Coordinates of C-alpha atoms in Angstrom, one line a residue:
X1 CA 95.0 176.5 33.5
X2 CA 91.7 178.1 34.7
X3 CA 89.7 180.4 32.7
X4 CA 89.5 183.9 32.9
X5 CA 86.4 185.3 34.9
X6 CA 83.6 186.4 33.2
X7 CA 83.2 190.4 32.6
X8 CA 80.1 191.5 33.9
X9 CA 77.7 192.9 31.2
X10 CA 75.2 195.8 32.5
X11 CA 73.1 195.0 29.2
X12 CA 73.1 191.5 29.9
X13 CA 69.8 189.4 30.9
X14 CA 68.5 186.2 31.9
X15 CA 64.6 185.0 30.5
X16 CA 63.1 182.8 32.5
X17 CA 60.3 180.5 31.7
X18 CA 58.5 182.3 34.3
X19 CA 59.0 186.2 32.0
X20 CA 58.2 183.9 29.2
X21 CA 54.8 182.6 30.7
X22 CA 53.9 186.6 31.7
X23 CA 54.5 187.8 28.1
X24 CA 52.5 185.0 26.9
X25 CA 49.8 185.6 29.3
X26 CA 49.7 189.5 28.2
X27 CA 49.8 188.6 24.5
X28 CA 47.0 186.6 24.7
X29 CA 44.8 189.0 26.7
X30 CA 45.5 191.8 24.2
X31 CA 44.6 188.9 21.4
X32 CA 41.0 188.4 23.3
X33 CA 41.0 192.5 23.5
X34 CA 41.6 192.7 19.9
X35 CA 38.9 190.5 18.8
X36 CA 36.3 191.8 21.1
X37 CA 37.0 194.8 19.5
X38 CA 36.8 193.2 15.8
X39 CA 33.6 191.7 16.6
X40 CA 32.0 195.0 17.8
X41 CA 33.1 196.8 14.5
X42 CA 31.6 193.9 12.3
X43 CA 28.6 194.4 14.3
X44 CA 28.7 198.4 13.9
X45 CA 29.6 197.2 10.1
X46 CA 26.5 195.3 9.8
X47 CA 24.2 197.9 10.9
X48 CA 25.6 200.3 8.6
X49 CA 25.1 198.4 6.1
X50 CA 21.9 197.3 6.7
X51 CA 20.9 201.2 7.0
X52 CA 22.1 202.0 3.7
X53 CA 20.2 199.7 2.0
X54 CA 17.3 200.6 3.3
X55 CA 18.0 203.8 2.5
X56 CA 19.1 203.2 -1.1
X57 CA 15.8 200.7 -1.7
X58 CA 14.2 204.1 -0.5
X59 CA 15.5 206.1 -3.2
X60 CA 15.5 204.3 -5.9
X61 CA 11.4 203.6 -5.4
X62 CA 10.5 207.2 -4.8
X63 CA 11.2 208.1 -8.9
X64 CA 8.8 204.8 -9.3
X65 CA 6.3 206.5 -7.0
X66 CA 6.3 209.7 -8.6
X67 CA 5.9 208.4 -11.9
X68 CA 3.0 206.3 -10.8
X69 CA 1.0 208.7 -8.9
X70 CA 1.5 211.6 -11.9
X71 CA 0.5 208.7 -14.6
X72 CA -2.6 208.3 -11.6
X73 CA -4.0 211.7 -11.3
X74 CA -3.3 212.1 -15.8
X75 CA -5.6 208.8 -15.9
X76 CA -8.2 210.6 -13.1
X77 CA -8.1 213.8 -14.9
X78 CA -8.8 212.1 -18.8
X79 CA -11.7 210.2 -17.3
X80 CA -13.1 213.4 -15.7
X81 CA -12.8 215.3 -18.9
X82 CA -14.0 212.5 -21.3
X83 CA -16.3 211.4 -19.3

């Protein structure tokens, strides 16, 4: 008894080591890709940050300023006038 020849299947494919290798390969490049990208946002990240600090350190010392100079030119102005 022999067995019936196999029907041939359009959808059918083979995977060689070698296709496995190749999708490997491209994974890993758009891994590297990825991360190069991820390191230049942290970087971008960083330097946001580190400009809104500065800029909140300004704001929160200009009230201080104010205040300081007004109390200044109050303490200028009683010393004038008393004498």
């Amino acid at each position: 008894m022999t067995s019936p020849a196999p029907e041939h299947n359009p959808f059918s494919s083979v995977v060689t080591a070698r296709d496995v290798y190749d999708a490997t390969r491209e994974t890993q490049a758009d891994v590297r890709n990825a991360l190069t990208r991820l390191t230049a946002l942290e970087r971008e990240h960083a330097e946001f940050r580190h400009r809104l600090t500065a800029l909140e350190r300004w704001r929160y010392a200009l009230p201080i300023t104010g205040i300081s100079a007004a109390l200044a030119a109050l303490g200028a102005v009683l010393t004038a006038l008393i004498g």
